[in-house]
Structure formats: structure tokens, C-alpha cells
Amino acid sequence: MERRRTKVSPTLVFPSMQSPILVLYLQHLLRSSIRQIAVAAPKMVSRRTLLVMMATVVVLHRSRTLCAAASAAAAPPATTKQARTPALFVFGDSIVDPGNNNALTTTVRCNFPPYGQDFPGHNATGRFSNGRVPGDIVASRLGIKEHLPAYLGTELSDFDLLTGVSFASGGCGFDPLTAELVSVLTMDNQLDLFKEYKEKLERVAGGAHRAADIVSRSLYMVVTGTDDLANTYFTTPFRRDYDLESYIEFVVQCASDFIKKLYGLGARRINIAGAPPIGCVPSQRTNAGGLDRECVPLYNQAAVVFNAALEKEIKRLNGSDALPASVLQYIDLYTPLLDMIQRPDAYGDLTLARRDAAFSPENHAASTNLSVSVL
């Protein structure tokens, strides 16, 4: 069937930040995070470091909101003490991969210095970051545990199994081809691991009933889709039988199918992140931003169109007849991340220094040598 070719306007369209409390919180957490890595900026040239740091702030804020909303929706009468979130489960790509790729035969790995230089013990655990990733911080702030371990390649204790793990795999996307191109876990592979995990949970939880209760009351994070656009569509020729509009529709349908499958495995409280301004992350500025490494307007606009379609689908599914009692929430990564990039002075001098270090010409050659599958 012939697909209609659609030209997407490069004009940037995005909503303004709505919460002054969020702005203050961003300033606080950004300053504390940047202090840890500003000194290492010339050495720390990972394309993911800046994105992971800022995405952590946004995901953390929205995850706490979702947790509160879901608890309120399922809460018993006010006289009964509200139950704590028992576990956190994470699916997605390198923004939230704490080391699953270490167990895979793939080039998309970061279990070597300078990764992990600010992680406890200064260990390169496989996290695509100098320190913790969003799953770790969300788990800590929810009072679950300090670090969310990878499911693969980790000696998991009973406590780990009872309180949640991450199945995320750096380099994957909602489109299964995205993961296959770089030999990492597809989103369906991650669901298969979750099924395997549930069998282990039944054994350590003392039976199927308690295990099912943990699964239903836990919080779920899904953070992927960026590599579908940045790599599979814009960088390789393998999906060019789609025009951009059709490919976005395909990816959103894959996301919808994933949410339904995750719900079918017992998840009820799920937050799903949209794409960041992919035209402004270092890899895409290097690949398509010209000699000055400018943001790529077309790529950013593609993220805007994808996010709008994804958010619409999430709202359609939330609490629907197809997914009764579900609490689904869309996480907007795009707006605050672009605001940080365009107005770093609003978040403090350290943010400006960190941004300039990340995008400096001195780091250009080093950044181009990193794997193209890692933003």
C-alpha cells in the first residue's frame, strides 16, 4: 500500500511550563546534580549524561504526582492509613537502564569509566550516567530503596524482588526494529522478563495472591521512543517506507500495544514519558546540526508531533473500558528540557556552564566516537 509523504513544518511548538513549584524544584535538583559533574565536564562527554540528568528531574516530579493520584484514586476511607507503594518497575531505554545491557552481546554498553564516577563506590554499573538514573531517584524518593537494580546480570536478593527492578535496555524503542538493529532488548523482550520475574516473586512473596497484590499496587515507568525517531527513522534507511507522519502513528500504536500488554500482566499505575527535544541532544546536533552543531528543528518538531499523539492515546486508554481501574499518566520531558537548553540562566550559572561544556567544540570529536545508538 502506498503511503502518503507528509512534510512536517520545522516550526517549534511547545506549551509553556505551568508550575512555579516545578521550576523551583528543577533549580534545586539541577544545581545539586550539576555540582557533582561540572568539574568532570571536559572528560564526561557522554551524549546521555546531560539528558539523563535533566530527564531525572522531570520524571521524578511527575512520578510523585502519579503515585499520589493513584493512591488517592484507590484509597479507602480517610480513617484508614494510606498504603505505601510496594515496588517500582521500569521499562525503557538508556535513560533508565541501570545495567541490563551488561548481560547482552551489544556495543551499547557503558560499564567503563568515566561512567559511574559519582555512583556509590565510583563503579561503572552500566548506567548511562555519571551517577544515578531516574529509576534510582524515584525509588529513593518514594521510600522504596536507594537504587533500582537491573534484572539481568545482577544477583537479586529477596528484597530486590519484592521491591522492584528495571528491565530497561539502552538503545531500544517502541518499534522492535530499533532494539534489533543494535542487539538489545525489545519492549516485548522486557515484558517476557517481567513474566519470568513474576514467577520468582510468587516464590519469595509466599504465594500468588500476595505477589499479585504487589504487582497491582506498584508503580510502573515506561521511558522510551526517542531512539525510534533519532536513530531508526532519521539515521537509518530501514523505515523509510513510512513517511514521518505514518511512522509516528506506527510507533504510537506500538506504545499503545505495550501499555495494554503491561496492563494484562497486572500493572495498573503506569506513567509513560514522551520524547525529549531530540534535535537538541548532542548526538543529533553532531549528526545533523551542521558545523555549529545547532538544534535540528525538524527533529524537534517530530518529537512534538509524536508526543501529542502519544499523550492523546494515553488519555484515551486511561481508565477506559479496555483498561478498567488503570491510572495512566503522560510525562512531558520535552517542555522543561528544551527550556533548560534555551534558557540555562534561569536555572543558575552552573547549568549554563554545564550546557556550554557539553556542547563545546572541544567535545565534538569525542562525542562523535560514541555509539550512534546512544543519544
GROMACS .gro file of C-alpha atoms in nm:
model
  375
    1MET     CA    1   0.000   0.000   0.000
    2GLU     CA    2   0.137   0.339  -0.099
    3ARG     CA    3   0.197   0.571   0.194
    4ARG     CA    4   0.141   0.943   0.172
    5ARG     CA    5   0.454   1.150   0.214
    6THR     CA    6   0.398   1.427   0.464
    7LYS     CA    7   0.615   1.729   0.518
    8VAL     CA    8   0.641   1.833   0.882
    9SER     CA    9   0.693   2.202   0.948
   10PRO     CA   10   1.018   2.280   1.130
   11THR     CA   11   0.843   2.541   1.342
   12LEU     CA   12   0.878   2.461   1.712
   13VAL     CA   13   0.553   2.437   1.901
   14PHE     CA   14   0.550   2.358   2.270
   15PRO     CA   15   0.349   2.460   2.576
   16SER     CA   16   0.491   2.674   2.850
   17MET     CA   17   0.589   2.539   3.189
   18GLN     CA   18   0.286   2.559   3.414
   19SER     CA   19   0.405   2.508   3.769
   20PRO     CA   20   0.623   2.761   3.956
   21ILE     CA   21   0.680   2.491   4.217
   22LEU     CA   22   0.822   2.267   3.944
   23VAL     CA   23   1.054   2.548   3.833
   24LEU     CA   24   1.189   2.593   4.185
   25TYR     CA   25   1.230   2.219   4.225
   26LEU     CA   26   1.414   2.196   3.892
   27GLN     CA   27   1.650   2.471   4.003
   28HIS     CA   28   1.724   2.296   4.331
   29LEU     CA   29   1.786   1.949   4.191
   30LEU     CA   30   1.973   2.072   3.885
   31ARG     CA   31   2.216   2.272   4.096
   32SER     CA   32   2.285   1.979   4.328
   33SER     CA   33   2.328   1.738   4.034
   34ILE     CA   34   2.546   1.970   3.828
   35ARG     CA   35   2.786   2.034   4.116
   36GLN     CA   36   2.873   1.664   4.105
   37ILE     CA   37   2.964   1.663   3.735
   38ALA     CA   38   3.066   2.018   3.643
   39VAL     CA   39   3.430   1.956   3.734
   40ALA     CA   40   3.435   1.647   3.510
   41ALA     CA   41   3.263   1.817   3.215
   42PRO     CA   42   3.564   1.810   2.980
   43LYS     CA   43   3.601   1.436   3.039
   44MET     CA   44   3.236   1.345   3.070
   45VAL     CA   45   3.125   1.368   2.708
   46SER     CA   46   2.853   1.103   2.707
   47ARG     CA   47   2.556   1.210   2.497
   48ARG     CA   48   2.325   1.068   2.761
   49THR     CA   49   2.469   1.241   3.070
   50LEU     CA   50   2.303   1.578   3.018
   51LEU     CA   51   1.975   1.425   2.901
   52VAL     CA   52   1.961   1.169   3.183
   53MET     CA   53   2.031   1.437   3.444
   54MET     CA   54   1.753   1.666   3.327
   55ALA     CA   55   1.508   1.385   3.248
   56THR     CA   56   1.556   1.262   3.603
   57VAL     CA   57   1.419   1.587   3.740
   58VAL     CA   58   1.107   1.576   3.525
   59VAL     CA   59   1.036   1.205   3.567
   60LEU     CA   60   1.082   1.234   3.942
   61HIS     CA   61   0.835   1.520   3.972
   62ARG     CA   62   0.570   1.356   3.757
   63SER     CA   63   0.617   1.012   3.912
   64ARG     CA   64   0.547   1.154   4.256
   65THR     CA   65   0.236   1.318   4.115
   66LEU     CA   66   0.120   0.992   3.961
   67CYS     CA   67   0.187   0.799   4.279
   68ALA     CA   68  -0.020   1.045   4.482
   69ALA     CA   69  -0.302   1.046   4.227
   70ALA     CA   70  -0.314   0.669   4.202
   71SER     CA   71  -0.309   0.626   4.578
   72ALA     CA   72  -0.592   0.875   4.614
   73ALA     CA   73  -0.797   0.700   4.347
   74ALA     CA   74  -0.764   0.365   4.520
   75ALA     CA   75  -0.768   0.492   4.877
   76PRO     CA   76  -1.006   0.352   5.138
   77PRO     CA   77  -1.194   0.586   5.376
   78ALA     CA   78  -0.991   0.868   5.528
   79THR     CA   79  -0.972   0.692   5.864
   80THR     CA   80  -0.759   0.415   5.711
   81LYS     CA   81  -0.385   0.469   5.675
   82GLN     CA   82  -0.278   0.504   5.312
   83ALA     CA   83  -0.069   0.212   5.187
   84ARG     CA   84   0.286   0.272   5.067
   85THR     CA   85   0.388   0.191   4.710
   86PRO     CA   86   0.545  -0.156   4.749
   87ALA     CA   87   0.766  -0.162   4.440
   88LEU     CA   88   0.882   0.023   4.129
   89PHE     CA   89   0.919  -0.141   3.788
   90VAL     CA   90   1.086   0.032   3.495
   91PHE     CA   91   1.080  -0.044   3.122
   92GLY     CA   92   1.253   0.151   2.850
   93ASP     CA   93   1.586   0.263   2.707
   94SER     CA   94   1.919   0.402   2.825
   95ILE     CA   95   1.764   0.687   3.023
   96VAL     CA   96   1.651   0.424   3.276
   97ASP     CA   97   1.878   0.123   3.206
   98PRO     CA   98   2.077   0.050   3.526
   99GLY     CA   99   2.291  -0.218   3.362
  100ASN     CA  100   2.079  -0.476   3.180
  101ASN     CA  101   2.289  -0.429   2.866
  102ASN     CA  102   2.591  -0.558   3.057
  103ALA     CA  103   2.442  -0.905   3.017
  104LEU     CA  104   2.389  -0.867   2.641
  105THR     CA  105   2.620  -0.905   2.344
  106THR     CA  106   2.591  -0.548   2.221
  107THR     CA  107   2.809  -0.243   2.169
  108VAL     CA  108   2.552  -0.028   2.352
  109ARG     CA  109   2.716  -0.052   2.692
  110CYS     CA  110   2.869   0.186   2.943
  111ASN     CA  111   3.022  -0.037   3.210
  112PHE     CA  112   3.352   0.151   3.194
  113PRO     CA  113   3.488   0.487   3.317
  114PRO     CA  114   3.406   0.770   3.327
  115TYR     CA  115   3.051   0.635   3.364
  116GLY     CA  116   2.960   0.583   3.728
  117GLN     CA  117   3.226   0.817   3.865
  118ASP     CA  118   2.970   0.974   4.102
  119PHE     CA  119   2.783   0.650   4.176
  120PRO     CA  120   2.845   0.499   4.524
  121GLY     CA  121   3.179   0.323   4.508
  122HIS     CA  122   3.259   0.510   4.184
  123ASN     CA  123   3.158   0.199   3.993
  124ALA     CA  124   3.056   0.192   3.628
  125THR     CA  125   2.748  -0.023   3.679
  126GLY     CA  126   2.612   0.003   3.326
  127ARG     CA  127   2.404   0.312   3.395
  128PHE     CA  128   2.428   0.564   3.111
  129SER     CA  129   2.519   0.834   3.358
  130ASN     CA  130   2.790   0.964   3.586
  131GLY     CA  131   2.569   0.864   3.879
  132ARG     CA  132   2.214   0.753   3.940
  133VAL     CA  133   1.943   0.728   3.676
  134PRO     CA  134   1.575   0.827   3.713
  135GLY     CA  135   1.464   0.485   3.839
  136ASP     CA  136   1.709   0.506   4.129
  137ILE     CA  137   1.598   0.853   4.233
  138VAL     CA  138   1.226   0.779   4.203
  139ALA     CA  139   1.265   0.461   4.410
  140SER     CA  140   1.460   0.652   4.672
  141ARG     CA  141   1.218   0.944   4.694
  142LEU     CA  142   0.921   0.709   4.721
  143GLY     CA  143   1.090   0.540   5.016
  144ILE     CA  144   1.122   0.205   4.841
  145LYS     CA  145   1.504   0.169   4.824
  146GLU     CA  146   1.809   0.369   4.728
  147HIS     CA  147   1.891   0.203   4.396
  148LEU     CA  148   1.677   0.016   4.146
  149PRO     CA  149   1.877  -0.282   4.019
  150ALA     CA  150   1.891  -0.427   3.671
  151TYR     CA  151   1.703  -0.753   3.632
  152LEU     CA  152   1.974  -0.911   3.417
  153GLY     CA  153   2.330  -0.971   3.528
  154THR     CA  154   2.253  -0.890   3.891
  155GLU     CA  155   2.245  -1.118   4.193
  156LEU     CA  156   1.900  -1.018   4.315
  157SER     CA  157   1.806  -1.063   4.680
  158ASP     CA  158   1.456  -1.143   4.800
  159PHE     CA  159   1.428  -0.776   4.900
  160ASP     CA  160   1.517  -0.670   4.546
  161LEU     CA  161   1.249  -0.894   4.401
  162LEU     CA  162   0.987  -0.769   4.648
  163THR     CA  163   1.061  -0.400   4.585
  164GLY     CA  164   1.112  -0.388   4.209
  165VAL     CA  165   1.369  -0.392   3.933
  166SER     CA  166   1.438  -0.233   3.597
  167PHE     CA  167   1.407  -0.424   3.270
  168ALA     CA  168   1.518  -0.127   3.057
  169SER     CA  169   1.772  -0.175   2.783
  170GLY     CA  170   1.973   0.111   2.634
  171GLY     CA  171   1.914   0.156   2.262
  172CYS     CA  172   1.562   0.015   2.245
  173GLY     CA  173   1.236   0.178   2.137
  174PHE     CA  174   0.867   0.102   2.098
  175ASP     CA  175   0.948  -0.005   1.741
  176PRO     CA  176   1.101  -0.354   1.780
  177LEU     CA  177   1.339  -0.288   1.493
  178THR     CA  178   1.510  -0.015   1.694
  179ALA     CA  179   1.636  -0.269   1.950
  180GLU     CA  180   1.709  -0.536   1.692
  181LEU     CA  181   1.940  -0.305   1.499
  182VAL     CA  182   2.175  -0.280   1.798
  183SER     CA  183   2.113  -0.623   1.957
  184VAL     CA  184   1.941  -0.508   2.276
  185LEU     CA  185   1.612  -0.599   2.443
  186THR     CA  186   1.292  -0.511   2.261
  187MET     CA  187   0.999  -0.392   2.470
  188ASP     CA  188   0.838  -0.735   2.424
  189ASN     CA  189   1.161  -0.896   2.547
  190GLN     CA  190   1.132  -0.678   2.856
  191LEU     CA  191   0.776  -0.797   2.910
  192ASP     CA  192   0.895  -1.158   2.881
  193LEU     CA  193   1.147  -1.087   3.155
  194PHE     CA  194   0.869  -0.936   3.366
  195LYS     CA  195   0.670  -1.259   3.327
  196GLU     CA  196   0.976  -1.454   3.443
  197TYR     CA  197   1.017  -1.209   3.731
  198LYS     CA  198   0.657  -1.264   3.844
  199GLU     CA  199   0.724  -1.636   3.885
  200LYS     CA  200   1.020  -1.556   4.110
  201LEU     CA  201   0.810  -1.304   4.301
  202GLU     CA  202   0.548  -1.567   4.381
  203ARG     CA  203   0.816  -1.781   4.544
  204VAL     CA  204   0.965  -1.506   4.760
  205ALA     CA  205   0.632  -1.336   4.839
  206GLY     CA  206   0.478  -1.652   4.976
  207GLY     CA  207   0.220  -1.721   4.712
  208ALA     CA  208   0.036  -1.597   4.406
  209HIS     CA  209  -0.213  -1.382   4.599
  210ARG     CA  210   0.048  -1.162   4.769
  211ALA     CA  211   0.256  -1.144   4.451
  212ALA     CA  212  -0.047  -1.026   4.253
  213ASP     CA  213  -0.117  -0.763   4.520
  214ILE     CA  214   0.238  -0.628   4.492
  215VAL     CA  215   0.216  -0.618   4.113
  216SER     CA  216  -0.118  -0.435   4.112
  217ARG     CA  217  -0.022  -0.172   4.373
  218SER     CA  218   0.325  -0.095   4.238
  219LEU     CA  219   0.430   0.198   4.023
  220TYR     CA  220   0.546   0.146   3.663
  221MET     CA  221   0.761   0.376   3.450
  222VAL     CA  222   0.795   0.348   3.073
  223VAL     CA  223   1.065   0.567   2.919
  224THR     CA  224   1.145   0.500   2.553
  225GLY     CA  225   1.068   0.610   2.198
  226THR     CA  226   1.349   0.860   2.147
  227ASP     CA  227   1.569   0.615   1.959
  228ASP     CA  228   1.283   0.526   1.726
  229LEU     CA  229   1.288   0.877   1.583
  230ALA     CA  230   1.650   0.976   1.634
  231ASN     CA  231   1.809   0.657   1.510
  232THR     CA  232   1.574   0.418   1.334
  233TYR     CA  233   1.387   0.679   1.131
  234PHE     CA  234   1.623   0.972   1.084
  235THR     CA  235   1.959   0.791   1.087
  236THR     CA  236   1.897   0.457   0.911
  237PRO     CA  237   1.710   0.376   0.587
  238PHE     CA  238   1.517   0.083   0.730
  239ARG     CA  239   1.185   0.259   0.798
  240ARG     CA  240   1.183   0.493   0.501
  241ASP     CA  241   0.890   0.306   0.350
  242TYR     CA  242   0.696   0.518   0.601
  243ASP     CA  243   0.663   0.892   0.575
  244LEU     CA  244   0.724   1.064   0.907
  245GLU     CA  245   0.358   1.101   0.995
  246SER     CA  246   0.290   0.733   0.925
  247TYR     CA  247   0.595   0.622   1.122
  248ILE     CA  248   0.485   0.825   1.424
  249GLU     CA  249   0.141   0.663   1.403
  250PHE     CA  250   0.310   0.321   1.391
  251VAL     CA  251   0.528   0.394   1.696
  252VAL     CA  252   0.233   0.528   1.896
  253GLN     CA  253   0.038   0.212   1.811
  254CYS     CA  254   0.335   0.006   1.934
  255ALA     CA  255   0.331   0.210   2.256
  256SER     CA  256  -0.042   0.153   2.296
  257ASP     CA  257   0.002  -0.221   2.246
  258PHE     CA  258   0.279  -0.227   2.505
  259ILE     CA  259   0.065  -0.047   2.763
  260LYS     CA  260  -0.217  -0.294   2.705
  261LYS     CA  261   0.017  -0.592   2.743
  262LEU     CA  262   0.166  -0.448   3.062
  263TYR     CA  263  -0.184  -0.394   3.198
  264GLY     CA  264  -0.265  -0.754   3.107
  265LEU     CA  265   0.025  -0.866   3.326
  266GLY     CA  266  -0.121  -0.687   3.627
  267ALA     CA  267   0.009  -0.330   3.612
  268ARG     CA  268  -0.242  -0.059   3.698
  269ARG     CA  269  -0.042   0.256   3.776
  270ILE     CA  270   0.171   0.338   3.474
  271ASN     CA  271   0.342   0.661   3.370
  272ILE     CA  272   0.477   0.694   3.020
  273ALA     CA  273   0.736   0.952   2.916
  274GLY     CA  274   0.727   1.138   2.587
  275ALA     CA  275   1.030   1.216   2.374
  276PRO     CA  276   1.271   1.495   2.470
  277PRO     CA  277   1.373   1.763   2.217
  278ILE     CA  278   1.578   1.510   2.021
  279GLY     CA  279   1.706   1.774   1.779
  280CYS     CA  280   1.894   1.937   2.068
  281VAL     CA  281   2.066   1.637   2.224
  282PRO     CA  282   2.440   1.626   2.149
  283SER     CA  283   2.434   1.325   1.915
  284GLN     CA  284   2.177   1.475   1.681
  285ARG     CA  285   2.341   1.817   1.688
  286THR     CA  286   2.661   1.636   1.587
  287ASN     CA  287   2.495   1.425   1.316
  288ALA     CA  288   2.261   1.682   1.161
  289GLY     CA  289   2.325   2.022   1.320
  290GLY     CA  290   2.593   2.141   1.080
  291LEU     CA  291   2.936   2.277   1.168
  292ASP     CA  292   2.792   2.487   1.451
  293ARG     CA  293   2.603   2.188   1.596
  294GLU     CA  294   2.275   2.374   1.615
  295CYS     CA  295   1.949   2.212   1.729
  296VAL     CA  296   1.774   2.038   1.438
  297PRO     CA  297   1.424   2.194   1.404
  298LEU     CA  298   1.274   1.904   1.204
  299TYR     CA  299   1.377   1.651   1.466
  300ASN     CA  300   1.232   1.862   1.746
  301GLN     CA  301   0.906   1.908   1.558
  302ALA     CA  302   0.888   1.532   1.503
  303ALA     CA  303   0.916   1.486   1.880
  304VAL     CA  304   0.634   1.740   1.931
  305VAL     CA  305   0.405   1.553   1.689
  306PHE     CA  306   0.493   1.217   1.847
  307ASN     CA  307   0.433   1.348   2.199
  308ALA     CA  308   0.094   1.493   2.109
  309ALA     CA  309  -0.018   1.163   1.957
  310LEU     CA  310   0.120   0.960   2.247
  311GLU     CA  311  -0.047   1.181   2.508
  312LYS     CA  312  -0.378   1.157   2.323
  313GLU     CA  313  -0.357   0.777   2.316
  314ILE     CA  314  -0.269   0.761   2.686
  315LYS     CA  315  -0.569   0.976   2.774
  316ARG     CA  316  -0.790   0.752   2.558
  317LEU     CA  317  -0.672   0.438   2.736
  318ASN     CA  318  -0.669   0.579   3.089
  319GLY     CA  319  -0.949   0.422   3.291
  320SER     CA  320  -1.122   0.306   2.974
  321ASP     CA  321  -1.344   0.002   2.939
  322ALA     CA  322  -1.048  -0.175   2.781
  323LEU     CA  323  -0.826  -0.098   3.084
  324PRO     CA  324  -1.061  -0.059   3.383
  325ALA     CA  325  -0.912   0.080   3.706
  326SER     CA  326  -0.599   0.186   3.520
  327VAL     CA  327  -0.419   0.507   3.616
  328LEU     CA  328  -0.209   0.616   3.319
  329GLN     CA  329  -0.018   0.941   3.304
  330TYR     CA  330   0.187   1.108   3.034
  331ILE     CA  331   0.519   1.263   3.137
  332ASP     CA  332   0.622   1.573   2.942
  333LEU     CA  333   1.000   1.563   2.908
  334TYR     CA  334   1.009   1.793   2.607
  335THR     CA  335   0.898   2.127   2.750
  336PRO     CA  336   1.120   2.157   3.059
  337LEU     CA  337   1.424   2.006   2.887
  338LEU     CA  338   1.402   2.248   2.595
  339ASP     CA  339   1.352   2.533   2.839
  340MET     CA  340   1.669   2.433   3.024
  341ILE     CA  341   1.862   2.423   2.696
  342GLN     CA  342   1.727   2.754   2.567
  343ARG     CA  343   1.724   2.942   2.900
  344PRO     CA  344   2.000   2.788   3.113
  345ASP     CA  345   2.047   3.116   3.302
  346ALA     CA  346   1.700   3.067   3.452
  347TYR     CA  347   1.831   2.759   3.632
  348GLY     CA  348   2.158   2.901   3.763
  349ASP     CA  349   2.510   2.968   3.639
  350LEU     CA  350   2.615   2.603   3.682
  351THR     CA  351   2.352   2.497   3.430
  352LEU     CA  352   2.490   2.739   3.174
  353ALA     CA  353   2.845   2.620   3.236
  354ARG     CA  354   2.741   2.256   3.209
  355ARG     CA  355   2.549   2.314   2.886
  356ASP     CA  356   2.839   2.502   2.728
  357ALA     CA  357   3.080   2.225   2.831
  358ALA     CA  358   2.854   1.955   2.688
  359PHE     CA  359   2.813   2.127   2.353
  360SER     CA  360   3.160   2.280   2.323
  361PRO     CA  361   3.372   2.229   2.007
  362GLU     CA  362   3.639   2.062   2.222
  363ASN     CA  363   3.396   1.778   2.294
  364HIS     CA  364   3.280   1.748   1.933
  365ALA     CA  365   3.530   1.485   1.820
  366ALA     CA  366   3.500   1.279   2.135
  367SER     CA  367   3.121   1.277   2.124
  368THR     CA  368   3.111   1.159   1.763
  369ASN     CA  369   3.309   0.850   1.861
  370LEU     CA  370   3.035   0.728   2.095
  371SER     CA  371   2.783   0.470   1.978
  372VAL     CA  372   2.519   0.621   1.749
  373SER     CA  373   2.254   0.416   1.926
  374VAL     CA  374   2.306   0.613   2.245
  375LEU     CA  375   2.180   0.970   2.232
   0.00000   0.00000   0.00000
